[in-house]
């Protein structure tokens, strides 16, 4: 099963990917996570992309396309993958079509998770993660049992993303509406787009996604 989770930052793509990964045993490819790893390891790619990420603008298409192309041909993608945060422009979507046809694969579903901008800003400014096990939390609705300790691994310091500040989130939303939302008609035309109300709680969104995915199994 190969799918895209499409939606603005904070829509819940990462959270829903975690559930799908567990249920279907497929890999999650988050371009945001991949880029953050490059930045924190101070690689030459990380140095190139840092300023775009900090300002909340999109990294140039050629860099992202190359990165995903290299990743998709690795063996662990053979059983299926979730693209989270890619594609984000029409050029990226077109490049993905070409990449997939070269390796004899196709997209089964594009699931759009829709959430109001003001709700997204509230959600994003409340989120934080454990830097060790990557468990995600949110001050609004998902706090660790002990405020200073990760429930999963016991780590005592949490990580707040630099680009989750309100001003930067607003730029990221502008990029989404300008450059990414055009993918909705693109995938609608291909007949593989499903839209979910992401304002509902996490469990309800998961259930709706599972109902869609079950069509293939
Ligand atoms: P995310 O974690 O998906 O919100 O991504 C964080 C940041 O990484 C974005 O604000 C962009 O600067 C960059 N980024 C991630 N994915 C892409 C992409 N597909 N195209 C361009 N930039 C990206």
PDB file of C-alpha atoms and ligand atoms in Angstrom:
ATOM      1  CA  UNK A   1       0.000   0.000   0.000  1.00  0.00           C
ATOM      2  CA  UNK A   2       1.457   3.355  -1.059  1.00  0.00           C
ATOM      3  CA  UNK A   3      -0.121   6.545   0.142  1.00  0.00           C
ATOM      4  CA  UNK A   4       0.283  10.260   0.681  1.00  0.00           C
ATOM      5  CA  UNK A   5      -0.963  12.090   3.752  1.00  0.00           C
ATOM      6  CA  UNK A   6      -1.687  15.604   2.589  1.00  0.00           C
ATOM      7  CA  UNK A   7      -2.487  18.531   4.828  1.00  0.00           C
ATOM      8  CA  UNK A   8      -1.127  21.681   6.434  1.00  0.00           C
ATOM      9  CA  UNK A   9       1.431  21.610   9.244  1.00  0.00           C
ATOM     10  CA  UNK A  10      -0.265  20.497  12.464  1.00  0.00           C
ATOM     11  CA  UNK A  11      -3.088  18.615  10.715  1.00  0.00           C
ATOM     12  CA  UNK A  12      -1.983  15.365  12.377  1.00  0.00           C
ATOM     13  CA  UNK A  13      -0.109  13.717   9.499  1.00  0.00           C
ATOM     14  CA  UNK A  14       2.701  12.514  11.773  1.00  0.00           C
ATOM     15  CA  UNK A  15       0.320  11.148  14.419  1.00  0.00           C
ATOM     16  CA  UNK A  16      -1.844   9.362  11.873  1.00  0.00           C
ATOM     17  CA  UNK A  17       1.238   7.997  10.100  1.00  0.00           C
ATOM     18  CA  UNK A  18       2.324   6.344  13.353  1.00  0.00           C
ATOM     19  CA  UNK A  19      -1.003   4.470  13.529  1.00  0.00           C
ATOM     20  CA  UNK A  20      -0.875   3.388   9.896  1.00  0.00           C
ATOM     21  CA  UNK A  21       2.732   2.197  10.251  1.00  0.00           C
ATOM     22  CA  UNK A  22       1.711  -0.016  13.180  1.00  0.00           C
ATOM     23  CA  UNK A  23      -1.400  -1.404  11.474  1.00  0.00           C
ATOM     24  CA  UNK A  24       0.001  -2.052   8.024  1.00  0.00           C
ATOM     25  CA  UNK A  25       3.706  -2.455   8.703  1.00  0.00           C
ATOM     26  CA  UNK A  26       4.752   0.021   6.030  1.00  0.00           C
ATOM     27  CA  UNK A  27       7.368   2.781   6.261  1.00  0.00           C
ATOM     28  CA  UNK A  28       6.742   6.454   6.919  1.00  0.00           C
ATOM     29  CA  UNK A  29       8.819   8.885   4.896  1.00  0.00           C
ATOM     30  CA  UNK A  30       8.607  12.331   6.443  1.00  0.00           C
ATOM     31  CA  UNK A  31      10.627  14.858   4.459  1.00  0.00           C
ATOM     32  CA  UNK A  32      10.499  17.249   7.446  1.00  0.00           C
ATOM     33  CA  UNK A  33      12.076  14.590   9.720  1.00  0.00           C
ATOM     34  CA  UNK A  34      14.651  13.683   7.081  1.00  0.00           C
ATOM     35  CA  UNK A  35      15.654  17.339   6.675  1.00  0.00           C
ATOM     36  CA  UNK A  36      15.775  17.937  10.449  1.00  0.00           C
ATOM     37  CA  UNK A  37      18.132  14.949  10.776  1.00  0.00           C
ATOM     38  CA  UNK A  38      20.406  16.451   8.095  1.00  0.00           C
ATOM     39  CA  UNK A  39      20.407  19.798   9.934  1.00  0.00           C
ATOM     40  CA  UNK A  40      21.134  18.285  13.323  1.00  0.00           C
ATOM     41  CA  UNK A  41      23.972  16.187  11.864  1.00  0.00           C
ATOM     42  CA  UNK A  42      25.360  19.338  10.188  1.00  0.00           C
ATOM     43  CA  UNK A  43      25.668  17.607   6.794  1.00  0.00           C
ATOM     44  CA  UNK A  44      26.214  19.675   3.649  1.00  0.00           C
ATOM     45  CA  UNK A  45      22.547  19.102   2.741  1.00  0.00           C
ATOM     46  CA  UNK A  46      21.583  20.255   6.242  1.00  0.00           C
ATOM     47  CA  UNK A  47      23.607  23.456   5.805  1.00  0.00           C
ATOM     48  CA  UNK A  48      21.875  24.129   2.466  1.00  0.00           C
ATOM     49  CA  UNK A  49      18.327  23.726   3.787  1.00  0.00           C
ATOM     50  CA  UNK A  50      18.597  25.256   7.272  1.00  0.00           C
ATOM     51  CA  UNK A  51      17.690  28.838   6.360  1.00  0.00           C
ATOM     52  CA  UNK A  52      14.573  27.786   4.413  1.00  0.00           C
ATOM     53  CA  UNK A  53      13.348  25.684   7.306  1.00  0.00           C
ATOM     54  CA  UNK A  54      13.964  28.308   9.968  1.00  0.00           C
ATOM     55  CA  UNK A  55      12.005  30.896   7.981  1.00  0.00           C
ATOM     56  CA  UNK A  56       9.142  28.492   7.291  1.00  0.00           C
ATOM     57  CA  UNK A  57       9.550  28.540   3.505  1.00  0.00           C
ATOM     58  CA  UNK A  58       9.823  25.533   1.239  1.00  0.00           C
ATOM     59  CA  UNK A  59      13.176  23.964   0.430  1.00  0.00           C
ATOM     60  CA  UNK A  60      13.852  24.048  -3.363  1.00  0.00           C
ATOM     61  CA  UNK A  61      12.162  21.268  -5.331  1.00  0.00           C
ATOM     62  CA  UNK A  62      15.360  19.802  -6.830  1.00  0.00           C
ATOM     63  CA  UNK A  63      16.847  19.130  -3.366  1.00  0.00           C
ATOM     64  CA  UNK A  64      13.692  17.477  -2.041  1.00  0.00           C
ATOM     65  CA  UNK A  65      13.050  15.434  -5.172  1.00  0.00           C
ATOM     66  CA  UNK A  66      16.604  14.022  -5.132  1.00  0.00           C
ATOM     67  CA  UNK A  67      16.290  13.171  -1.429  1.00  0.00           C
ATOM     68  CA  UNK A  68      12.997  11.287  -1.898  1.00  0.00           C
ATOM     69  CA  UNK A  69      14.207   9.562  -5.062  1.00  0.00           C
ATOM     70  CA  UNK A  70      17.197   8.156  -3.137  1.00  0.00           C
ATOM     71  CA  UNK A  71      14.953   7.054  -0.280  1.00  0.00           C
ATOM     72  CA  UNK A  72      12.160   5.432  -2.283  1.00  0.00           C
ATOM     73  CA  UNK A  73      14.471   2.992  -4.006  1.00  0.00           C
ATOM     74  CA  UNK A  74      15.671   1.482  -0.692  1.00  0.00           C
ATOM     75  CA  UNK A  75      14.449  -2.025   0.080  1.00  0.00           C
ATOM     76  CA  UNK A  76      12.252  -1.113   3.064  1.00  0.00           C
ATOM     77  CA  UNK A  77       9.857   0.789   0.770  1.00  0.00           C
ATOM     78  CA  UNK A  78       9.060  -2.362  -1.213  1.00  0.00           C
ATOM     79  CA  UNK A  79       6.231  -3.359   1.151  1.00  0.00           C
ATOM     80  CA  UNK A  80       4.592   0.059   0.985  1.00  0.00           C
ATOM     81  CA  UNK A  81       5.125   3.619   2.200  1.00  0.00           C
ATOM     82  CA  UNK A  82       3.414   6.701   3.566  1.00  0.00           C
ATOM     83  CA  UNK A  83       4.642  10.015   2.247  1.00  0.00           C
ATOM     84  CA  UNK A  84       4.242  12.652   4.952  1.00  0.00           C
ATOM     85  CA  UNK A  85       5.114  16.200   3.899  1.00  0.00           C
ATOM     86  CA  UNK A  86       5.870  15.276   0.286  1.00  0.00           C
ATOM     87  CA  UNK A  87       4.881  16.303  -2.344  1.00  0.00           C
ATOM     88  CA  UNK A  88       4.316  19.945  -1.474  1.00  0.00           C
ATOM     89  CA  UNK A  89       4.332  21.494  -4.967  1.00  0.00           C
ATOM     90  CA  UNK A  90       3.030  20.498  -8.384  1.00  0.00           C
ATOM     91  CA  UNK A  91       6.614  19.953  -9.622  1.00  0.00           C
ATOM     92  CA  UNK A  92       7.224  17.556  -6.739  1.00  0.00           C
ATOM     93  CA  UNK A  93       3.969  15.695  -7.519  1.00  0.00           C
ATOM     94  CA  UNK A  94       4.930  15.384 -11.188  1.00  0.00           C
ATOM     95  CA  UNK A  95       8.432  14.202 -10.279  1.00  0.00           C
ATOM     96  CA  UNK A  96       6.890  11.618  -7.943  1.00  0.00           C
ATOM     97  CA  UNK A  97       4.674  10.274 -10.744  1.00  0.00           C
ATOM     98  CA  UNK A  98       7.764   9.785 -12.904  1.00  0.00           C
ATOM     99  CA  UNK A  99       9.799   8.197 -10.080  1.00  0.00           C
ATOM    100  CA  UNK A 100       7.021   5.731  -9.267  1.00  0.00           C
ATOM    101  CA  UNK A 101       6.440   4.701 -12.845  1.00  0.00           C
ATOM    102  CA  UNK A 102      10.192   4.027 -13.225  1.00  0.00           C
ATOM    103  CA  UNK A 103      10.101   1.586 -10.301  1.00  0.00           C
ATOM    104  CA  UNK A 104       6.741   0.084 -11.313  1.00  0.00           C
ATOM    105  CA  UNK A 105       4.812   1.415  -8.360  1.00  0.00           C
ATOM    106  CA  UNK A 106       1.678   3.509  -8.032  1.00  0.00           C
ATOM    107  CA  UNK A 107      -0.120   5.560  -5.434  1.00  0.00           C
ATOM    108  CA  UNK A 108      -3.190   3.896  -3.937  1.00  0.00           C
ATOM    109  CA  UNK A 109      -4.544   6.766  -1.838  1.00  0.00           C
ATOM    110  CA  UNK A 110      -4.013  10.440  -1.160  1.00  0.00           C
ATOM    111  CA  UNK A 111      -5.638  11.334   2.129  1.00  0.00           C
ATOM    112  CA  UNK A 112      -6.189  15.014   2.740  1.00  0.00           C
ATOM    113  CA  UNK A 113      -6.598  15.982   6.423  1.00  0.00           C
ATOM    114  CA  UNK A 114      -8.437  19.304   6.666  1.00  0.00           C
ATOM    115  CA  UNK A 115      -8.105  21.634   9.684  1.00  0.00           C
ATOM    116  CA  UNK A 116      -8.869  25.365  10.157  1.00  0.00           C
ATOM    117  CA  UNK A 117      -5.851  27.671  10.249  1.00  0.00           C
ATOM    118  CA  UNK A 118      -6.539  29.104  13.718  1.00  0.00           C
ATOM    119  CA  UNK A 119      -6.864  25.608  15.164  1.00  0.00           C
ATOM    120  CA  UNK A 120      -3.564  24.655  13.500  1.00  0.00           C
ATOM    121  CA  UNK A 121      -1.776  27.595  15.082  1.00  0.00           C
ATOM    122  CA  UNK A 122      -3.067  26.612  18.530  1.00  0.00           C
ATOM    123  CA  UNK A 123      -2.081  22.968  18.024  1.00  0.00           C
ATOM    124  CA  UNK A 124       1.382  23.699  16.677  1.00  0.00           C
ATOM    125  CA  UNK A 125       2.349  26.136  19.383  1.00  0.00           C
ATOM    126  CA  UNK A 126       1.432  23.471  21.965  1.00  0.00           C
ATOM    127  CA  UNK A 127       3.409  20.585  20.540  1.00  0.00           C
ATOM    128  CA  UNK A 128       6.703  19.136  21.737  1.00  0.00           C
ATOM    129  CA  UNK A 129       8.571  15.849  21.336  1.00  0.00           C
ATOM    130  CA  UNK A 130      10.987  13.605  23.122  1.00  0.00           C
ATOM    131  CA  UNK A 131      14.367  14.007  21.367  1.00  0.00           C
ATOM    132  CA  UNK A 132      15.317  10.382  22.122  1.00  0.00           C
ATOM    133  CA  UNK A 133      12.308   8.196  21.260  1.00  0.00           C
ATOM    134  CA  UNK A 134      10.501  10.879  19.155  1.00  0.00           C
ATOM    135  CA  UNK A 135       7.198  10.477  21.017  1.00  0.00           C
ATOM    136  CA  UNK A 136       5.016  13.498  20.309  1.00  0.00           C
ATOM    137  CA  UNK A 137       3.044  15.426  22.966  1.00  0.00           C
ATOM    138  CA  UNK A 138       0.771  18.454  22.994  1.00  0.00           C
ATOM    139  CA  UNK A 139       0.085  20.903  25.838  1.00  0.00           C
ATOM    140  CA  UNK A 140      -3.525  21.095  24.640  1.00  0.00           C
ATOM    141  CA  UNK A 141      -4.471  17.427  24.746  1.00  0.00           C
ATOM    142  CA  UNK A 142      -1.578  15.017  25.197  1.00  0.00           C
ATOM    143  CA  UNK A 143       0.689  15.696  28.171  1.00  0.00           C
ATOM    144  CA  UNK A 144       3.168  13.227  29.699  1.00  0.00           C
ATOM    145  CA  UNK A 145       1.980  11.724  33.015  1.00  0.00           C
ATOM    146  CA  UNK A 146       4.932  13.382  34.732  1.00  0.00           C
ATOM    147  CA  UNK A 147       5.363  16.901  33.249  1.00  0.00           C
ATOM    148  CA  UNK A 148       9.170  16.605  33.070  1.00  0.00           C
ATOM    149  CA  UNK A 149       9.562  13.042  31.857  1.00  0.00           C
ATOM    150  CA  UNK A 150       8.808  11.154  28.629  1.00  0.00           C
ATOM    151  CA  UNK A 151       6.228   8.374  29.223  1.00  0.00           C
ATOM    152  CA  UNK A 152       8.021   6.150  26.734  1.00  0.00           C
ATOM    153  CA  UNK A 153      11.708   6.382  27.573  1.00  0.00           C
ATOM    154  CA  UNK A 154      12.010   8.530  30.701  1.00  0.00           C
ATOM    155  CA  UNK A 155      14.071  11.284  29.051  1.00  0.00           C
ATOM    156  CA  UNK A 156      13.807  14.476  31.098  1.00  0.00           C
ATOM    157  CA  UNK A 157      14.097  17.213  28.493  1.00  0.00           C
ATOM    158  CA  UNK A 158      11.615  17.857  25.689  1.00  0.00           C
ATOM    159  CA  UNK A 159      12.190  19.456  22.328  1.00  0.00           C
ATOM    160  CA  UNK A 160      10.185  22.407  20.949  1.00  0.00           C
ATOM    161  CA  UNK A 161      10.688  22.948  17.206  1.00  0.00           C
ATOM    162  CA  UNK A 162      12.283  26.245  16.220  1.00  0.00           C
ATOM    163  CA  UNK A 163       9.825  26.614  13.305  1.00  0.00           C
ATOM    164  CA  UNK A 164       6.775  26.049  15.542  1.00  0.00           C
ATOM    165  CA  UNK A 165       6.775  29.687  16.703  1.00  0.00           C
ATOM    166  CA  UNK A 166       3.539  31.459  15.740  1.00  0.00           C
ATOM    167  CA  UNK A 167       5.152  33.849  13.234  1.00  0.00           C
ATOM    168  CA  UNK A 168       6.913  30.992  11.411  1.00  0.00           C
ATOM    169  CA  UNK A 169       3.799  28.819  11.520  1.00  0.00           C
ATOM    170  CA  UNK A 170       1.904  31.596   9.743  1.00  0.00           C
ATOM    171  CA  UNK A 171       4.541  31.586   6.936  1.00  0.00           C
ATOM    172  CA  UNK A 172       4.288  27.807   6.708  1.00  0.00           C
ATOM    173  CA  UNK A 173       0.522  28.095   6.331  1.00  0.00           C
ATOM    174  CA  UNK A 174       0.938  30.710   3.592  1.00  0.00           C
ATOM    175  CA  UNK A 175       3.264  28.274   1.747  1.00  0.00           C
ATOM    176  CA  UNK A 176       0.680  25.522   2.184  1.00  0.00           C
ATOM    177  CA  UNK A 177      -2.209  27.554   0.776  1.00  0.00           C
ATOM    178  CA  UNK A 178      -0.132  28.990  -2.086  1.00  0.00           C
ATOM    179  CA  UNK A 179       1.929  26.009  -3.175  1.00  0.00           C
ATOM    180  CA  UNK A 180       0.562  22.790  -1.686  1.00  0.00           C
ATOM    181  CA  UNK A 181      -3.227  23.076  -1.750  1.00  0.00           C
ATOM    182  CA  UNK A 182      -3.106  22.946  -5.591  1.00  0.00           C
ATOM    183  CA  UNK A 183      -2.334  19.251  -5.158  1.00  0.00           C
ATOM    184  CA  UNK A 184      -5.913  18.651  -4.039  1.00  0.00           C
ATOM    185  CA  UNK A 185      -7.437  19.105  -7.518  1.00  0.00           C
ATOM    186  CA  UNK A 186      -4.388  17.332  -9.003  1.00  0.00           C
ATOM    187  CA  UNK A 187      -5.079  14.129  -7.049  1.00  0.00           C
ATOM    188  CA  UNK A 188      -8.848  14.536  -7.265  1.00  0.00           C
ATOM    189  CA  UNK A 189      -8.520  14.319 -11.026  1.00  0.00           C
ATOM    190  CA  UNK A 190      -6.514  11.119 -10.649  1.00  0.00           C
ATOM    191  CA  UNK A 191      -9.437   9.668  -8.656  1.00  0.00           C
ATOM    192  CA  UNK A 192      -7.364   8.781  -5.565  1.00  0.00           C
ATOM    193  CA  UNK A 193      -8.150  11.717  -3.248  1.00  0.00           C
ATOM    194  CA  UNK A 194     -10.057  11.207   0.033  1.00  0.00           C
ATOM    195  CA  UNK A 195     -10.762  14.129   2.356  1.00  0.00           C
ATOM    196  CA  UNK A 196     -11.060  13.728   6.120  1.00  0.00           C
ATOM    197  CA  UNK A 197     -12.219  16.235   8.729  1.00  0.00           C
ATOM    198  CA  UNK A 198      -9.091  16.688  10.830  1.00  0.00           C
ATOM    199  CA  UNK A 199     -10.913  18.848  13.411  1.00  0.00           C
ATOM    200  CA  UNK A 200     -12.257  15.634  14.979  1.00  0.00           C
ATOM    201  CA  UNK A 201     -10.287  13.919  17.732  1.00  0.00           C
ATOM    202  CA  UNK A 202      -7.305  11.692  16.946  1.00  0.00           C
ATOM    203  CA  UNK A 203      -9.171   8.363  17.350  1.00  0.00           C
ATOM    204  CA  UNK A 204     -12.028   9.428  15.094  1.00  0.00           C
ATOM    205  CA  UNK A 205      -9.650  10.618  12.381  1.00  0.00           C
ATOM    206  CA  UNK A 206      -7.781   7.280  12.639  1.00  0.00           C
ATOM    207  CA  UNK A 207     -11.025   5.329  12.275  1.00  0.00           C
ATOM    208  CA  UNK A 208     -11.988   7.247   9.164  1.00  0.00           C
ATOM    209  CA  UNK A 209      -8.581   6.734   7.627  1.00  0.00           C
ATOM    210  CA  UNK A 210      -8.725   3.014   8.407  1.00  0.00           C
ATOM    211  CA  UNK A 211     -12.098   2.711   6.696  1.00  0.00           C
ATOM    212  CA  UNK A 212     -10.542   4.123   3.536  1.00  0.00           C
ATOM    213  CA  UNK A 213      -7.419   1.956   3.715  1.00  0.00           C
ATOM    214  CA  UNK A 214      -9.468  -1.191   4.226  1.00  0.00           C
ATOM    215  CA  UNK A 215     -10.754  -0.842   0.680  1.00  0.00           C
ATOM    216  CA  UNK A 216      -7.428  -2.149  -0.533  1.00  0.00           C
ATOM    217  CA  UNK A 217      -6.958  -5.017   1.914  1.00  0.00           C
TER     218      UNK A 217
HETATM  219  P1  LIG B   1       7.351  19.548   8.156  1.00  0.00           P
HETATM  220  O1  LIG B   1       7.976  18.849   9.304  1.00  0.00           O
HETATM  221  O2  LIG B   1       6.757  18.625   7.155  1.00  0.00           O
HETATM  222  O3  LIG B   1       6.389  20.626   8.587  1.00  0.00           O
HETATM  223  O4  LIG B   1       8.539  20.298   7.378  1.00  0.00           O
HETATM  224  C1  LIG B   1       9.371  21.254   8.021  1.00  0.00           C
HETATM  225  C2  LIG B   1      10.053  22.122   6.986  1.00  0.00           C
HETATM  226  O5  LIG B   1      10.858  21.309   6.127  1.00  0.00           O
HETATM  227  C3  LIG B   1       9.111  22.869   6.046  1.00  0.00           C
HETATM  228  O6  LIG B   1       8.630  24.078   6.598  1.00  0.00           O
HETATM  229  C4  LIG B   1      10.029  23.101   4.837  1.00  0.00           C
HETATM  230  O7  LIG B   1      10.951  24.137   5.085  1.00  0.00           O
HETATM  231  C5  LIG B   1      10.822  21.792   4.787  1.00  0.00           C
HETATM  232  N1  LIG B   1      10.147  20.768   3.946  1.00  0.00           N
HETATM  233  C6  LIG B   1       9.656  19.569   4.357  1.00  0.00           C
HETATM  234  N2  LIG B   1       9.135  18.878   3.328  1.00  0.00           N
HETATM  235  C7  LIG B   1       9.266  19.653   2.236  1.00  0.00           C
HETATM  236  C8  LIG B   1       8.917  19.523   0.876  1.00  0.00           C
HETATM  237  N3  LIG B   1       8.277  18.427   0.404  1.00  0.00           N
HETATM  238  N4  LIG B   1       9.220  20.535   0.025  1.00  0.00           N
HETATM  239  C9  LIG B   1       9.866  21.633   0.458  1.00  0.00           C
HETATM  240  N5  LIG B   1      10.222  21.850   1.739  1.00  0.00           N
HETATM  241  C10 LIG B   1       9.946  20.864   2.631  1.00  0.00           C
END
